[in-house]
Amino acid sequence: MAKLSTRGAVIRQAPGKYEVVDLEVDDPQDNEIQVQLVASGMCHSDDHVATGDIPVGKYPFAGGHEGAGIVTKAGRNNKGLKEGDHVVFSFLPSCGHCRWCASGQQNLCDLGATLLTGSRWGDPNDYRIHLAEGGDPVGQMCGISTFLQVTTTSADSAVKVPDDIPLDKACLVGCGVGTGWGSAVNSAEVKPGHTTIVMGIGGIGINAVQGAAHAGASNIIAVDPIAFKREKAQELGATHAVESMEEATELAKQFTNGQGADSAIVTVGVVKGEHVGQAMASIRKAGTVVVTGLGDITEVGVPIALSDITLMQKRLQGALFGHSNPNWDILRQLQLYREGVLKLDELITKTYSLDEVAQGYQDMHDGKNIRGVIMYDS
């Protein structure tokens, strides 16, 4: 099989740091495309892989799952995608025919079961990326690995987008925007007049703020200890911004005659059980806590009294990709961006070259970024 030389950021073990290495990428097979990346968002989930919070099946492992680019090669039976098409990757693939896709829950597509193995769907020994030196196979983040100059992926992971949408902005709807926005609009079911708390203002939380604002919430309380992030939240729709959940809970009660927030969305960078407990204590009877952020996925336990759920009829709701349908919602969100309703340009704090990927994640840990974006030379 023909191979293309490229470069990309990989981790060799966890805990570890991303390093840029020479790679070889296979040509696309049936239902696959090869894409030259234009831009990739730097999501916290890739850092969770580097820290070991999210274990993966194969090292070395090439990161990145929030990206956009231009199709350079297309295999057969690829859902109509062709060379020259502009695409945004959906970090969750959609086969279109499993129970979940057929019932309008593409974010739960059965293909997602193997996203962290690093290999192709259904075959643990089939890889599309290899080290240039030695030829060892390299695991692929979510089957796409957008921290590569060129990548080969399943067509099930790509959504064709209009050519006039700037891809450095469009890449963000492949994960962070849809996850945050949908956590408010879909999962929390924010309604006009609601009081909503967003806990943690990073690449996901800032879009939960946008989603709550678009849904018509009267009070949107952003919670983050970093002043820069609180200011950014207020620029993009938050009505109030505070440092702690204690302050947020008190504010929510002031707005609701002592009842509490209608919903609280947990988008902290590294989620602990105590965060969920604080969110549950902040909501009213029959309110909703949405848990969107991730931490150590092996940790078990949340300090919540079961009686609080039963007697107060509270709901604890998970949110995967904001309960969205990527093949529709990615295009819908880009249309909202085109209309000036959804802000994308304002989300990007700083851009980096591929060689600066480690610095980008250090800046994230230092609280300097809402979203860092890797830009590739065209």
XYZ file of C-alpha atoms in Angstrom:
378
model
C 0.000 0.000 0.000
C 1.232 3.473 -0.916
C 2.291 5.721 1.940
C 2.704 9.478 2.315
C 5.389 11.085 4.480
C 4.115 13.610 7.018
C 4.752 14.909 10.535
C 2.610 14.727 13.624
C 2.472 14.959 17.412
C 2.513 11.692 19.358
C 2.893 10.501 22.906
C 5.009 7.416 23.517
C 3.637 6.624 26.955
C 1.334 8.009 29.620
C 2.026 10.091 31.555
C 3.921 11.764 28.747
C 4.194 14.846 26.565
C 3.463 15.332 22.902
C 6.485 15.316 20.621
C 6.547 15.931 16.876
C 7.927 13.067 14.793
C 8.159 11.933 11.176
C 5.332 9.621 10.170
C 3.956 7.709 7.211
C 0.252 7.717 6.424
C -1.464 5.031 4.346
C -3.532 5.854 1.287
C -7.292 5.687 1.909
C -9.129 2.408 1.451
C -12.863 1.915 0.877
C -14.977 4.380 2.884
C -11.861 6.401 3.736
C -10.399 9.773 2.820
C -7.005 11.428 3.151
C -7.070 15.013 4.392
C -4.509 17.799 4.504
C -5.157 19.571 7.787
C -5.626 23.333 7.851
C -6.208 23.691 11.586
C -6.698 21.662 14.751
C -8.168 22.728 18.058
C -6.259 21.722 21.173
C -8.906 20.062 23.327
C -8.366 19.033 26.939
C -9.298 15.443 26.064
C -5.993 15.012 24.216
C -4.234 16.176 27.361
C -6.239 13.620 29.359
C -4.695 10.993 27.070
C -1.217 12.384 27.750
C -1.712 12.384 31.524
C -3.199 8.894 31.504
C -6.638 9.989 32.731
C -7.955 8.428 29.517
C -6.117 5.160 28.760
C -5.620 4.216 25.116
C -4.932 0.923 23.426
C -1.768 1.630 21.457
C 1.436 3.621 21.931
C 2.860 5.586 20.213
C -0.440 7.428 19.959
C -1.089 10.402 17.654
C -3.311 13.037 19.235
C -5.884 15.500 17.990
C -9.593 15.080 17.369
C -10.859 18.604 16.604
C -9.758 19.516 13.106
C -10.639 20.673 9.613
C -8.944 20.371 6.258
C -9.159 19.622 2.554
C -9.601 16.148 1.030
C -6.548 15.197 -1.031
C -7.474 11.569 -1.814
C -10.687 9.588 -1.578
C -11.250 5.846 -1.602
C -14.309 4.152 -3.047
C -17.738 4.225 -1.388
C -16.868 7.277 0.703
C -20.292 8.898 1.114
C -19.744 11.191 -1.851
C -16.619 12.918 -0.548
C -14.093 13.843 -3.220
C -10.729 15.511 -3.687
C -10.914 19.235 -2.952
C -13.851 19.018 -0.529
C -13.580 21.001 2.690
C -14.365 18.875 5.723
C -14.696 19.203 9.465
C -13.948 16.095 11.477
C -16.502 14.867 13.959
C -14.601 13.266 16.820
C -17.488 10.803 17.071
C -18.089 8.897 13.822
C -21.563 8.189 12.504
C -22.223 5.018 10.536
C -25.789 6.081 9.730
C -27.470 2.716 10.251
C -26.942 1.436 13.811
C -29.768 1.792 16.339
C -28.403 5.086 17.650
C -27.840 6.770 14.301
C -31.200 5.578 13.033
C -32.965 7.047 16.064
C -31.302 10.458 15.797
C -28.589 9.897 18.413
C -25.507 9.917 16.200
C -23.305 10.869 19.149
C -23.900 7.360 20.517
C -23.034 5.542 17.256
C -21.753 2.018 17.829
C -18.495 2.922 16.047
C -17.568 4.958 19.099
C -16.860 1.798 21.077
C -13.349 1.456 19.606
C -12.261 5.113 19.374
C -9.478 4.763 21.928
C -7.998 1.500 20.641
C -6.023 3.438 18.026
C -6.794 0.980 15.220
C -9.451 0.953 12.506
C -13.025 0.095 13.439
C -13.430 -3.553 14.242
C -9.858 -4.662 13.527
C -7.349 -4.336 16.386
C -4.420 -5.004 14.048
C -5.245 -2.506 11.293
C -3.552 0.920 11.454
C -3.243 3.848 9.032
C -0.303 5.680 10.650
C 3.251 4.400 11.146
C 6.522 5.774 12.436
C 8.780 6.776 9.543
C 11.697 5.180 11.371
C 11.056 1.499 11.904
C 7.507 1.445 10.559
C 5.861 0.687 13.910
C 2.096 1.323 13.910
C 0.810 4.447 15.646
C -2.555 4.662 17.389
C -5.012 7.221 16.047
C -7.021 9.451 18.410
C -10.719 8.892 17.704
C -9.691 7.323 14.397
C -8.646 10.716 13.010
C -5.563 12.252 14.729
C -5.740 15.909 13.749
C -2.283 16.662 15.179
C -0.937 15.494 11.809
C -0.200 17.540 8.718
C -1.989 14.855 6.680
C -4.214 12.096 8.031
C -6.262 9.197 6.681
C -9.638 8.609 8.273
C -12.981 6.938 7.818
C -15.528 8.920 5.830
C -17.831 8.279 8.797
C -15.740 10.839 10.727
C -15.972 13.710 8.241
C -18.648 16.272 7.421
C -18.434 18.262 4.188
C -18.760 21.995 4.838
C -19.141 25.055 2.562
C -15.919 26.260 0.961
C -16.404 29.836 2.163
C -16.280 28.964 5.872
C -12.747 29.595 7.253
C -11.447 26.204 8.336
C -9.357 27.591 11.195
C -12.663 28.594 12.827
C -14.726 25.688 11.528
C -12.444 23.128 13.194
C -13.874 24.154 16.581
C -17.346 22.773 15.837
C -15.886 19.266 15.545
C -15.746 18.957 19.341
C -15.616 21.935 21.710
C -18.407 24.076 20.311
C -20.892 21.264 19.798
C -20.074 19.678 23.139
C -20.533 22.874 25.135
C -23.389 24.383 23.150
C -25.298 21.113 23.117
C -24.722 20.549 26.836
C -26.857 23.632 27.453
C -29.353 23.465 24.592
C -29.869 19.698 24.372
C -28.760 18.062 27.613
C -29.670 20.720 30.177
C -32.730 21.735 28.146
C -32.209 25.400 29.002
C -35.378 27.404 28.400
C -36.161 31.125 28.168
C -36.112 32.633 31.647
C -33.961 29.911 33.198
C -31.089 30.392 35.603
C -28.081 28.322 34.546
C -24.678 27.782 36.140
C -21.682 26.853 33.972
C -18.882 25.439 36.091
C -15.473 25.813 34.413
C -14.867 28.210 31.512
C -12.546 26.574 29.024
C -13.094 25.422 25.454
C -16.260 23.558 26.462
C -17.660 25.797 29.180
C -17.442 28.955 27.076
C -19.709 27.294 24.518
C -22.120 26.116 27.205
C -22.396 29.821 28.031
C -23.129 30.587 24.381
C -25.682 27.792 24.213
C -27.493 28.933 27.361
C -27.606 32.478 25.988
C -29.016 31.299 22.660
C -31.632 29.229 24.495
C -32.856 32.350 26.281
C -31.636 31.901 29.855
C -32.200 35.048 31.908
C -29.328 34.389 34.294
C -26.130 32.663 33.183
C -23.605 32.354 35.982
C -20.081 31.466 34.844
C -17.785 29.964 37.484
C -14.011 29.999 37.170
C -11.151 31.020 39.485
C -9.286 32.740 36.627
C -10.292 36.369 36.008
C -9.465 36.254 32.274
C -11.909 33.383 31.773
C -14.655 35.081 33.750
C -14.248 38.192 31.602
C -14.397 36.114 28.424
C -17.560 34.383 29.616
C -19.285 37.724 30.078
C -18.213 38.786 26.585
C -19.919 35.706 25.139
C -23.189 35.739 27.051
C -22.741 35.193 30.783
C -24.758 37.645 32.874
C -22.610 37.044 35.955
C -19.176 35.550 36.603
C -17.841 34.393 39.965
C -14.852 32.517 41.351
C -16.563 29.701 43.259
C -19.606 27.459 43.300
C -20.516 28.831 46.718
C -20.937 32.284 45.167
C -22.769 30.869 42.170
C -25.199 28.903 44.326
C -25.998 31.945 46.435
C -26.566 34.066 43.337
C -28.840 31.442 41.801
C -30.934 31.378 44.974
C -31.208 35.164 44.935
C -32.555 35.036 41.397
C -35.052 32.249 42.114
C -36.617 33.111 45.471
C -34.335 30.628 47.215
C -35.047 27.687 44.906
C -31.701 27.327 43.136
C -30.576 27.140 39.522
C -32.668 25.365 36.911
C -29.510 23.657 35.674
C -25.797 23.411 36.350
C -23.370 22.288 33.657
C -20.062 20.788 34.824
C -17.315 21.614 32.316
C -14.309 21.690 34.644
C -11.042 20.684 32.960
C -10.423 17.755 35.320
C -13.738 16.711 36.842
C -13.841 15.219 40.338
C -16.790 13.776 42.190
C -16.888 16.809 44.473
C -17.604 19.057 41.479
C -20.715 17.061 40.682
C -21.768 17.185 44.327
C -21.420 20.978 44.358
C -23.440 21.257 41.169
C -26.206 19.061 42.580
C -26.406 21.271 45.679
C -26.852 24.356 43.491
C -29.999 23.349 41.602
C -33.684 23.549 42.474
C -36.183 20.738 42.865
C -36.546 18.903 39.534
C -33.439 20.705 38.260
C -30.729 19.157 36.107
C -26.983 18.687 36.515
C -25.176 17.966 33.261
C -21.722 16.372 33.520
C -19.722 17.089 30.378
C -16.091 17.360 31.515
C -13.797 14.408 32.106
C -11.198 13.445 34.674
C -9.641 10.120 35.569
C -12.172 7.799 33.943
C -11.313 4.993 36.362
C -12.433 7.003 39.404
C -15.742 5.971 40.957
C -17.951 7.843 43.401
C -19.870 11.106 43.680
C -20.811 12.681 47.047
C -24.542 12.925 46.420
C -27.265 11.881 48.821
C -29.587 9.520 46.986
C -32.459 11.027 48.921
C -31.677 14.396 47.328
C -32.255 12.857 43.916
C -35.371 10.970 44.971
C -37.123 13.470 47.204
C -36.162 16.559 45.201
C -36.613 14.822 41.837
C -33.260 16.107 40.611
C -31.717 14.752 37.432
C -28.045 13.864 36.831
C -27.412 13.827 33.085
C -24.334 12.910 31.078
C -23.537 14.724 27.844
C -21.468 13.188 25.039
C -20.745 15.711 22.277
C -23.624 17.730 23.690
C -26.179 15.083 22.698
C -25.745 16.249 19.108
C -26.087 14.721 15.661
C -22.812 15.747 14.013
C -23.907 15.393 10.393
C -26.630 17.963 11.034
C -25.415 19.997 13.981
C -21.965 20.809 12.578
C -23.593 22.428 9.538
C -26.263 24.084 11.681
C -23.656 25.649 13.956
C -21.611 26.878 11.001
C -24.741 28.525 9.637
C -25.242 30.233 13.007
C -21.634 31.403 12.759
C -22.259 32.725 9.252
C -25.258 34.664 10.597
C -23.199 36.172 13.418
C -25.146 34.350 16.132
C -22.501 31.815 17.177
C -19.085 33.239 18.005
C -16.076 31.238 16.813
C -13.343 33.809 16.123
C -13.574 35.026 19.715
C -12.934 31.529 21.097
C -9.389 31.335 19.755
C -6.978 32.795 22.269
C -3.756 31.900 20.473
C -2.548 29.952 17.457
C 0.450 27.616 17.403
C 2.564 25.772 14.886
C 2.643 21.983 15.058
C 6.066 22.164 16.705
C 4.561 24.271 19.500
C 1.961 21.706 20.565
C 3.600 21.070 23.955
C 3.693 24.817 24.646
C 0.039 25.065 23.733
C -0.902 22.540 26.394
C 1.334 24.227 28.933
C -0.535 27.472 28.231
C -3.807 25.614 28.751
C -2.634 24.341 32.126
C -1.511 27.848 33.042
C -5.025 29.159 32.376
C -3.949 31.387 29.494
C -6.196 29.938 26.791
C -9.871 29.505 26.115
C -8.887 27.564 23.009
C -5.500 27.152 21.381
C -5.465 26.208 17.695
C -2.678 24.583 15.681
C -2.321 26.137 12.223
C -0.772 24.137 9.385
C 0.983 25.587 6.375
C -1.195 25.177 3.300
